[in-house]
C-alpha cells in the first residue's frame, strides 16, 4: 500500500472512531451496533466525490433522489430491532428499502438471515454487488415493492423499513412473528416519527423512538 493510501486509511480510522464516540454519547448503548459502525466502510456506499464526508453523522445523496441514512439513525434503528430481554438474536429479518445497502451491511451479521427489498433496480443491483464484495453472505435480495412485505418468507422476527409511509402498512404488522418487531418511520415529509411495534399475542405494542426525516415509501417498482 502506498503512503498516500495509508494516509487515507489512517484518517478514516480516526474519523470513524470519532463517529463511534459521537453515537455512544448520543445514546447508542449496543456494543455490537457500535462495532458495526466502526467496521463497515461507509465511504464505499457513496459517490467518491463525497467520500471525505462519509464519517460525518449526516445523510448524503446516493442518486435517484434517494439518500444514505444518517449513521445515528442507522444505529438507533438497528439497536431497536436487535435489543431484547431474551438473549436470542432475531433469526429472520426483513428490510424494506435497501438503497445503497449501508443499513443492510450494519445489520446483516447481527441477525440469522436478512431479506432485503428495493424498488429501484439500479440501486438494488449496485447494493447487491457492494455487499457481496464485503463478504456478507446471509442476505437475500428482491427487486420489488416492499409495501407488500415478502409473503413467501413471512413471518419475520424483525422488520426494518428505511423509507416513510403516511400510515403503517398493515401487511407488515401481519408478517411479524410472535414477539417480532417492526421499526419504521411514519408520517409526511417534515413530520415523521420513528416507531417500534412489537407483536404480543393478538396485541401490538407501540413505542415512539425519535423524530426523523426519511424519503417517502413509494408503491410499485421502477
Ligand atoms: N437503507 C438505506 C437508506 C435507503 S433510502 C441506507 O442504509 O442508507 C430509502 C430507500 O427505500 C430508497 O432506496 C427507496 O428507493 C426505497 N424504497 C422506497 N419505497 C420502497 C418500497 N415500497 N419498496 C422497496 N423500497 C422502497
XYZ file of N, CA and C and ligand atoms in Angstrom:
692
model
N 0.842 -1.212 0.000
C 0.000 0.000 0.000
C 0.874 1.258 0.000
N 0.617 2.199 -0.897
C 1.421 3.422 -0.983
C 1.165 4.339 0.193
N 2.080 5.297 0.386
C 1.947 6.260 1.500
C 0.593 6.958 1.453
N 0.235 7.314 0.210
C -0.989 8.083 0.045
C -2.198 7.309 0.589
N -2.255 6.005 0.212
C -3.385 5.196 0.656
C -3.357 4.966 2.155
N -2.136 4.732 2.671
C -2.019 4.515 4.108
C -2.535 5.755 4.856
N -2.160 6.929 4.303
C -2.602 8.199 4.901
C -4.118 8.274 4.960
N -4.767 7.918 3.854
C -6.231 7.982 3.810
C -6.815 7.003 4.822
N -6.215 5.796 4.875
C -6.702 4.781 5.808
C -6.651 5.267 7.238
N -5.519 5.896 7.612
C -5.384 6.366 8.993
C -6.390 7.444 9.314
N -6.557 8.369 8.364
C -7.534 9.423 8.592
C -8.897 8.792 8.814
N -9.199 7.789 7.996
C -10.543 7.276 8.108
C -10.710 6.439 9.376
N -9.642 5.781 9.863
C -9.770 5.086 11.154
C -10.058 6.097 12.269
N -9.358 7.237 12.222
C -9.588 8.276 13.247
C -10.991 8.868 13.148
N -11.403 9.175 11.912
C -12.718 9.803 11.769
C -13.828 8.797 12.097
N -13.617 7.529 11.802
C -14.616 6.502 12.161
C -14.759 6.409 13.670
N -13.610 6.442 14.369
C -13.634 6.342 15.823
C -14.382 7.541 16.417
N -14.162 8.711 15.810
C -14.871 9.905 16.279
C -16.388 9.731 16.126
N -16.772 9.147 14.997
C -18.196 8.901 14.757
C -18.760 7.935 15.811
N -18.009 6.864 16.094
C -18.464 5.881 17.089
C -18.635 6.555 18.454
N -17.671 7.387 18.841
C -17.750 8.095 20.136
C -18.977 8.993 20.189
N -19.224 9.646 19.063
C -20.355 10.561 18.996
C -21.681 9.802 19.155
N -21.781 8.644 18.506
C -23.025 7.869 18.605
C -23.197 7.315 20.029
N -22.085 6.878 20.630
C -22.159 6.375 22.012
C -22.638 7.495 22.934
N -22.118 8.701 22.729
C -22.513 9.844 23.567
C -23.971 10.235 23.311
N -24.491 9.893 22.130
C -25.885 10.231 21.806
C -26.854 9.151 22.248
N -26.362 8.099 22.923
C -27.282 7.123 23.499
C -27.315 5.766 22.815
N -26.392 5.497 21.885
C -26.328 4.143 21.314
C -25.539 3.276 22.297
N -26.241 2.322 22.934
C -25.642 1.517 24.013
C -25.110 0.178 23.543
N -25.634 -0.314 22.419
C -25.287 -1.669 21.991
C -23.843 -1.731 21.471
N -23.017 -2.516 22.168
C -21.619 -2.665 21.754
C -21.548 -3.289 20.361
N -22.459 -4.219 20.081
C -22.450 -4.893 18.770
C -22.745 -3.885 17.646
N -23.670 -2.984 17.908
C -24.024 -1.990 16.887
C -22.866 -1.006 16.689
N -22.278 -0.542 17.782
C -21.146 0.401 17.676
C -19.981 -0.247 16.916
N -19.785 -1.538 17.151
C -18.705 -2.242 16.453
C -18.978 -2.306 14.939
N -20.244 -2.482 14.578
C -20.577 -2.490 13.142
C -20.335 -1.113 12.520
N -20.680 -0.046 13.259
C -20.467 1.313 12.730
C -18.960 1.536 12.537
N -18.177 1.001 13.457
C -16.718 1.132 13.367
C -16.174 0.346 12.151
N -16.761 -0.812 11.883
C -16.218 -1.739 10.886
C -16.693 -1.488 9.455
N -17.957 -1.135 9.289
C -18.486 -1.038 7.916
C -17.910 0.202 7.220
N -17.265 0.014 6.061
C -16.649 1.136 5.341
C -17.702 1.988 4.632
N -18.254 2.968 5.340
C -19.367 3.754 4.778
C -18.960 4.479 3.499
N -17.656 4.795 3.374
C -17.228 5.526 2.174
C -17.439 4.702 0.894
N -17.534 3.376 1.016
C -17.755 2.554 -0.177
C -19.216 2.560 -0.636
N -20.091 3.160 0.164
C -21.524 3.157 -0.156
C -21.974 4.455 -0.819
N -21.042 5.414 -0.948
C -21.426 6.705 -1.517
C -20.505 7.062 -2.678
N -20.895 8.089 -3.410
C -20.096 8.549 -4.530
C -18.734 9.036 -4.049
N -17.696 8.743 -4.856
C -16.339 9.132 -4.462
C -16.203 10.617 -4.155
N -16.954 11.430 -4.878
C -16.873 12.879 -4.669
C -17.275 13.283 -3.251
N -18.022 12.402 -2.575
C -18.491 12.721 -1.216
C -17.725 11.955 -0.146
N -16.706 11.153 -0.559
C -16.097 10.239 0.440
C -15.483 10.952 1.635
N -15.040 12.191 1.451
C -14.450 12.890 2.603
C -15.499 13.145 3.685
N -16.769 13.027 3.326
C -17.833 13.271 4.319
C -18.465 11.980 4.836
N -17.872 10.834 4.460
C -18.505 9.543 4.748
C -18.711 9.283 6.240
N -17.803 9.816 7.083
C -17.921 9.504 8.518
C -18.456 10.674 9.330
N -19.104 11.620 8.613
C -19.880 12.641 9.311
C -21.214 12.004 9.680
N -21.817 12.508 10.742
C -23.112 11.948 11.133
C -24.234 12.646 10.373
N -24.241 12.469 9.035
C -25.312 13.092 8.268
C -25.731 12.206 7.105
N -26.975 12.419 6.647
C -27.469 11.733 5.456
C -26.792 12.373 4.244
N -26.606 11.588 3.165
C -25.975 12.116 1.954
C -26.738 11.569 0.746
N -26.711 12.306 -0.385
C -27.417 11.812 -1.586
C -26.709 10.599 -2.208
N -27.495 9.643 -2.725
C -26.912 8.473 -3.403
C -27.416 8.347 -4.843
N -28.044 9.418 -5.374
C -28.606 9.356 -6.721
C -30.045 8.876 -6.702
N -30.743 9.017 -7.840
C -32.154 8.588 -7.984
C -33.061 9.279 -6.956
N -32.621 10.452 -6.456
C -33.427 11.186 -5.476
C -33.447 10.524 -4.105
N -32.534 9.560 -3.873
C -32.536 8.825 -2.599
C -31.324 9.225 -1.761
N -31.290 8.753 -0.519
C -30.188 9.137 0.383
C -29.641 7.918 1.120
N -28.400 8.057 1.598
C -27.874 7.110 2.578
C -28.242 7.712 3.925
N -28.794 6.897 4.826
C -29.284 7.417 6.104
C -28.142 7.914 6.979
N -28.513 8.784 7.912
C -27.570 9.301 8.907
C -27.104 8.142 9.801
N -25.799 8.007 10.072
C -25.311 6.893 10.900
C -26.029 6.759 12.247
N -26.332 7.885 12.902
C -27.027 7.784 14.193
C -28.363 7.059 14.039
N -29.085 7.387 12.969
C -30.406 6.771 12.768
C -30.259 5.284 12.408
N -29.259 4.952 11.601
C -28.996 3.540 11.276
C -28.704 2.765 12.570
N -27.866 3.356 13.421
C -27.511 2.705 14.692
C -28.730 2.571 15.599
N -29.519 3.631 15.683
C -30.712 3.610 16.547
C -31.709 2.551 16.080
N -31.931 2.485 14.780
C -32.895 1.515 14.243
C -32.390 0.087 14.429
N -31.091 -0.104 14.214
C -30.518 -1.444 14.368
C -30.630 -1.889 15.818
N -30.274 -0.994 16.730
C -30.369 -1.300 18.162
C -31.808 -1.622 18.552
N -32.748 -0.818 18.052
C -34.162 -1.015 18.391
C -34.669 -2.365 17.879
N -34.103 -2.809 16.778
C -34.543 -4.076 16.199
C -33.947 -5.280 16.919
N -32.662 -5.198 17.293
C -31.996 -6.399 17.825
C -32.016 -6.510 19.336
N -32.149 -5.381 20.059
C -32.105 -5.479 21.523
C -33.393 -6.137 21.999
N -33.292 -7.064 22.898
C -34.498 -7.581 23.541
C -34.112 -8.245 24.857
N -35.097 -8.435 25.694
C -34.864 -9.023 27.006
C -34.242 -10.404 26.893
N -34.753 -11.190 25.940
C -34.227 -12.541 25.730
C -32.835 -12.433 25.121
N -32.041 -13.512 25.233
C -30.699 -13.435 24.654
C -30.669 -14.009 23.236
N -31.848 -14.134 22.663
C -31.965 -14.699 21.324
C -31.852 -13.593 20.279
N -30.976 -13.769 19.283
C -30.921 -12.763 18.228
C -32.047 -13.029 17.238
N -32.530 -11.979 16.535
C -33.582 -12.220 15.553
C -33.052 -13.124 14.442
N -33.813 -14.173 14.125
C -33.357 -15.145 13.134
C -33.678 -14.654 11.717
N -34.943 -14.386 11.460
C -35.333 -13.915 10.117
C -35.731 -12.454 10.172
N -35.072 -11.641 9.360
C -35.364 -10.206 9.367
C -35.607 -9.720 7.939
N -36.592 -8.839 7.804
C -36.915 -8.210 6.517
C -36.526 -6.743 6.567
N -35.851 -6.275 5.509
C -35.556 -4.856 5.367
C -36.266 -4.332 4.120
N -36.993 -3.242 4.274
C -37.642 -2.610 3.124
C -36.898 -1.312 2.819
N -36.350 -1.188 1.591
C -35.580 -0.001 1.210
C -34.085 -0.247 1.331
N -33.550 -1.137 0.476
C -32.118 -1.458 0.516
C -31.267 -0.215 0.250
N -31.706 0.615 -0.698
C -30.951 1.813 -1.074
C -29.531 1.435 -1.457
N -28.547 2.104 -0.864
C -27.146 1.795 -1.168
C -26.670 0.555 -0.418
N -27.436 0.092 0.563
C -27.076 -1.129 1.283
C -26.313 -0.903 2.586
N -26.167 0.338 3.008
C -25.389 0.582 4.235
C -26.080 -0.008 5.470
N -27.382 0.284 5.614
C -28.120 -0.290 6.752
C -28.073 -1.823 6.688
N -28.177 -2.360 5.487
C -28.111 -3.810 5.286
C -26.794 -4.363 5.834
N -25.695 -3.670 5.513
C -24.358 -4.131 5.932
C -24.186 -4.056 7.445
N -24.732 -3.004 8.053
C -24.626 -2.873 9.513
C -25.402 -4.004 10.188
N -26.575 -4.306 9.665
C -27.483 -5.244 10.320
C -27.162 -6.726 10.069
N -26.723 -7.062 8.852
C -26.664 -8.479 8.438
C -25.970 -9.420 9.437
N -24.764 -9.090 9.930
C -24.095 -10.043 10.818
C -24.751 -10.174 12.193
N -25.711 -9.284 12.484
C -26.352 -9.305 13.810
C -27.632 -10.132 13.817
N -27.983 -10.692 12.647
C -29.208 -11.491 12.545
C -28.894 -12.801 11.831
N -29.856 -13.733 11.847
C -29.632 -15.011 11.176
C -29.620 -14.835 9.666
N -30.764 -14.399 9.138
C -30.904 -14.203 7.688
C -31.591 -12.891 7.429
N -31.065 -12.133 6.476
C -31.650 -10.829 6.162
C -32.221 -10.846 4.749
N -33.512 -10.502 4.641
C -34.204 -10.427 3.358
C -34.410 -8.956 3.058
N -33.900 -8.460 1.927
C -33.981 -7.020 1.686
C -34.622 -6.714 0.335
N -35.515 -5.732 0.329
C -36.283 -5.373 -0.872
C -36.013 -3.922 -1.264
N -35.779 -3.675 -2.554
C -35.597 -2.314 -3.069
C -36.435 -2.155 -4.332
N -37.108 -1.002 -4.470
C -37.982 -0.818 -5.626
C -37.267 -0.259 -6.861
N -36.070 0.356 -6.688
C -35.336 0.924 -7.836
C -34.234 -0.054 -8.244
N -34.351 -0.602 -9.472
C -33.469 -1.720 -9.829
C -31.995 -1.314 -9.884
N -31.672 -0.088 -10.334
C -30.257 0.321 -10.412
C -29.626 0.333 -9.018
N -30.365 0.822 -8.023
C -29.846 0.854 -6.644
C -29.686 -0.570 -6.125
N -30.677 -1.399 -6.416
C -30.661 -2.774 -5.933
C -29.442 -3.525 -6.457
N -29.161 -3.368 -7.753
C -28.009 -4.059 -8.350
C -26.697 -3.605 -7.731
N -26.542 -2.282 -7.574
C -25.293 -1.741 -7.023
C -25.096 -2.206 -5.580
N -26.175 -2.208 -4.810
C -26.090 -2.613 -3.400
C -25.683 -4.079 -3.294
N -26.298 -4.869 -4.136
C -26.037 -6.312 -4.098
C -24.562 -6.604 -4.381
N -24.019 -5.908 -5.379
C -22.625 -6.108 -5.762
C -21.686 -5.695 -4.620
N -21.966 -4.513 -4.047
C -21.159 -3.985 -2.937
C -21.175 -4.934 -1.738
N -22.354 -5.412 -1.391
C -22.491 -6.234 -0.189
C -21.845 -7.598 -0.381
N -21.884 -8.130 -1.621
C -21.217 -9.428 -1.784
C -19.708 -9.237 -1.783
N -19.231 -8.079 -2.297
C -17.781 -7.811 -2.220
C -17.307 -7.707 -0.776
N -18.195 -7.239 0.098
C -17.828 -7.135 1.517
C -17.913 -8.491 2.210
N -18.342 -9.515 1.472
C -18.362 -10.865 2.017
C -19.567 -11.149 2.904
N -20.620 -10.331 2.760
C -21.815 -10.572 3.575
C -22.707 -11.567 2.843
N -22.815 -12.769 3.397
C -23.455 -13.852 2.657
C -24.877 -14.185 3.072
N -25.327 -13.706 4.233
C -26.643 -14.140 4.726
C -27.765 -13.194 4.294
N -27.635 -12.656 3.068
C -28.603 -11.668 2.585
C -29.306 -12.200 1.343
N -30.641 -12.063 1.295
C -31.372 -12.365 0.056
C -32.018 -11.096 -0.454
N -31.913 -10.888 -1.764
C -32.315 -9.630 -2.378
C -33.579 -9.805 -3.202
N -34.381 -8.732 -3.225
C -35.538 -8.750 -4.109
C -35.744 -7.367 -4.680
N -35.982 -7.311 -6.003
C -36.364 -6.054 -6.624
C -37.884 -6.038 -6.642
N -38.498 -5.177 -5.847
C -39.952 -5.183 -5.778
C -40.477 -4.125 -4.841
N -41.772 -4.216 -4.565
C -42.453 -3.248 -3.705
C -42.557 -3.804 -2.289
N -41.778 -3.222 -1.389
C -41.746 -3.685 -0.006
C -43.017 -3.421 0.772
N -43.935 -2.611 0.200
C -45.218 -2.382 0.884
C -45.964 -3.707 1.052
N -45.612 -4.681 0.200
C -46.280 -5.994 0.291
C -45.545 -6.959 1.212
N -44.424 -6.505 1.773
C -43.607 -7.410 2.574
C -43.009 -8.486 1.675
N -42.729 -9.653 2.278
C -42.166 -10.783 1.488
C -42.951 -12.021 1.929
N -44.184 -12.170 1.339
C -45.119 -13.184 1.835
C -44.518 -14.589 1.900
N -43.716 -14.969 0.914
C -43.154 -16.325 0.875
C -42.190 -16.623 2.018
N -41.664 -15.591 2.673
C -40.692 -15.801 3.754
C -41.245 -15.466 5.139
N -42.411 -14.818 5.197
C -43.002 -14.436 6.482
C -43.347 -15.694 7.278
N -43.407 -15.651 8.633
C -43.269 -14.431 9.440
C -41.813 -14.092 9.770
N -41.580 -12.828 10.156
C -40.245 -12.328 10.472
C -40.133 -11.981 11.963
N -38.937 -12.215 12.518
C -38.671 -11.804 13.904
C -38.454 -10.302 13.983
N -38.065 -9.727 12.846
C -37.879 -8.278 12.808
C -38.123 -7.761 11.408
N -38.696 -6.544 11.326
C -38.853 -5.858 10.035
C -38.364 -4.427 10.235
N -37.511 -3.963 9.326
C -36.988 -2.609 9.410
C -37.299 -1.925 8.083
N -37.884 -0.728 8.156
C -38.294 -0.013 6.954
C -37.531 1.303 6.914
N -36.843 1.586 5.785
C -35.970 2.761 5.758
C -36.492 3.859 4.832
N -37.820 3.862 4.605
C -38.491 4.942 3.891
C -39.841 5.091 4.593
N -40.417 6.306 4.550
C -41.586 6.557 5.407
C -42.921 6.515 4.672
N -43.836 5.629 5.092
C -45.211 5.663 4.601
C -46.018 6.674 5.423
N -47.181 7.106 4.883
C -48.064 8.003 5.640
C -48.646 7.251 6.837
N -48.951 5.980 6.627
C -49.513 5.128 7.686
C -48.770 3.794 7.671
N -48.746 3.109 8.804
C -48.088 1.802 8.855
C -48.825 0.814 7.953
N -48.146 0.177 6.995
C -48.825 -0.830 6.174
C -49.216 -2.034 7.041
N -50.547 -2.343 7.140
C -50.997 -3.443 7.986
C -50.353 -4.770 7.596
N -50.035 -4.928 6.302
C -49.396 -6.157 5.820
C -48.106 -6.445 6.582
N -47.341 -5.387 6.889
C -46.067 -5.606 7.574
C -46.301 -6.080 9.009
N -47.326 -5.521 9.665
C -47.663 -5.999 11.020
C -48.107 -7.457 10.962
N -48.839 -7.804 9.897
C -49.311 -9.188 9.739
C -48.149 -10.165 9.549
N -47.019 -9.669 9.028
C -45.888 -10.565 8.758
C -44.917 -10.675 9.935
N -45.310 -10.135 11.099
C -44.467 -10.258 12.299
C -44.740 -11.565 13.027
N -43.677 -12.268 13.408
C -43.783 -13.469 14.240
C -44.132 -13.034 15.675
N -44.536 -13.969 16.561
C -44.757 -13.624 17.966
C -43.501 -12.952 18.543
N -43.699 -11.846 19.273
C -42.611 -11.031 19.831
C -41.765 -10.339 18.757
N -42.169 -10.467 17.496
C -41.450 -9.808 16.399
C -41.617 -8.297 16.475
N -40.663 -7.598 15.885
C -40.656 -6.135 15.969
C -40.582 -5.484 14.609
N -41.338 -4.410 14.455
C -41.292 -3.597 13.243
C -40.766 -2.218 13.615
N -39.644 -1.807 13.014
C -39.089 -0.471 13.261
C -39.290 0.321 11.977
N -40.020 1.437 12.071
C -40.479 2.119 10.850
C -40.706 3.619 11.081
N -40.255 4.473 10.135
C -40.606 5.890 10.209
C -41.991 6.086 9.589
N -42.832 6.892 10.205
C -44.196 7.075 9.713
C -44.554 8.554 9.700
N -45.221 8.983 8.608
C -45.731 10.348 8.555
C -45.259 11.089 7.324
N -45.842 12.285 7.094
C -45.492 13.074 5.919
C -44.112 13.708 6.052
N -43.482 14.036 4.929
C -42.184 14.707 4.929
C -42.255 15.929 5.849
N -41.269 16.054 6.723
C -41.243 17.209 7.627
C -41.841 16.913 8.990
N -42.572 15.801 9.115
C -43.173 15.496 10.411
C -43.320 13.984 10.594
N -42.183 13.327 10.714
C -42.205 11.862 10.837
C -41.753 11.403 12.215
N -42.311 10.275 12.626
C -41.906 9.650 13.884
C -41.323 8.279 13.583
N -40.235 7.953 14.274
C -39.691 6.605 14.182
C -40.385 5.780 15.265
N -41.069 4.709 14.832
C -41.872 3.906 15.755
C -41.364 2.475 15.806
N -41.610 1.845 16.965
C -41.331 0.412 17.077
C -42.617 -0.278 17.518
N -43.042 -1.232 16.710
C -44.222 -2.045 17.035
C -43.748 -3.443 17.411
N -44.296 -3.986 18.491
C -43.932 -5.349 18.909
C -45.201 -6.186 19.009
N -45.181 -7.348 18.373
C -46.352 -8.236 18.461
C -46.348 -8.981 19.788
N -47.397 -8.791 20.581
C -47.568 -9.514 21.845
C -48.877 -10.278 21.747
N -48.840 -11.512 21.280
C -50.073 -12.277 21.065
C -50.928 -11.570 20.030
N -52.164 -11.252 20.417
C -53.060 -10.567 19.484
C -52.847 -9.055 19.524
N -52.131 -8.597 20.550
C -51.928 -7.161 20.717
C -50.680 -6.693 19.986
N -50.677 -5.406 19.645
C -49.468 -4.799 19.063
C -49.083 -3.624 19.965
N -47.876 -3.691 20.518
C -47.376 -2.620 21.374
C -46.715 -1.565 20.484
N -46.853 -0.278 20.837
C -46.300 0.793 20.009
C -45.433 1.710 20.854
N -44.214 1.990 20.399
C -43.316 2.908 21.122
C -42.789 3.976 20.168
N -42.662 5.185 20.663
C -42.056 6.272 19.885
C -40.566 6.317 20.205
N -39.722 6.241 19.170
C -38.272 6.228 19.401
C -37.646 7.598 19.173
N -38.116 8.316 18.150
C -37.450 9.569 17.790
C -38.271 10.312 16.733
N -37.938 11.579 16.541
C -38.472 12.308 15.369
C -37.426 12.166 14.281
N -37.856 11.917 13.050
C -36.901 11.624 11.978
C -37.304 12.259 10.658
N -36.426 12.142 9.674
C -36.707 12.662 8.342
C -36.211 11.656 7.297
N -37.155 10.966 6.675
C -36.834 9.944 5.667
C -37.464 10.296 4.325
N -36.929 9.701 3.246
C -37.608 9.806 1.951
C -38.896 8.980 2.042
N -39.896 9.316 1.193
C -41.175 8.590 1.293
C -41.106 7.141 0.795
N -41.887 6.275 1.408
C -42.084 4.909 0.918
C -43.071 5.010 -0.247
N -42.659 4.529 -1.417
C -43.500 4.645 -2.614
C -43.988 3.274 -3.030
N -45.177 3.258 -3.666
C -45.703 1.974 -4.134
C -45.158 1.607 -5.500
N -45.157 0.348 -5.821
C -44.699 -0.121 -7.133
C -43.187 -0.153 -7.233
N -42.685 -0.563 -8.398
C -41.229 -0.587 -8.563
C -40.811 0.147 -9.824
N -39.524 0.499 -9.945
C -39.057 1.180 -11.152
C -37.641 0.749 -11.476
N -31.308 1.836 3.863
C -30.626 2.920 3.181
C -31.493 4.138 3.025
C -32.325 3.998 1.880
S -33.295 5.411 1.408
C -29.341 3.257 3.892
O -28.775 2.408 4.531
O -28.848 4.354 3.795
C -34.823 4.562 1.175
C -34.872 3.547 0.072
O -36.163 2.970 0.103
C -34.677 4.119 -1.331
O -33.655 3.434 -1.987
C -36.035 3.872 -1.998
O -35.948 3.594 -3.380
C -36.544 2.674 -1.223
N -37.989 2.468 -1.266
C -38.973 3.403 -1.198
N -40.177 2.808 -1.262
C -39.960 1.466 -1.363
C -40.806 0.315 -1.472
N -42.143 0.407 -1.491
N -40.232 -0.901 -1.544
C -38.874 -1.040 -1.534
N -38.023 0.004 -1.441
C -38.561 1.244 -1.359
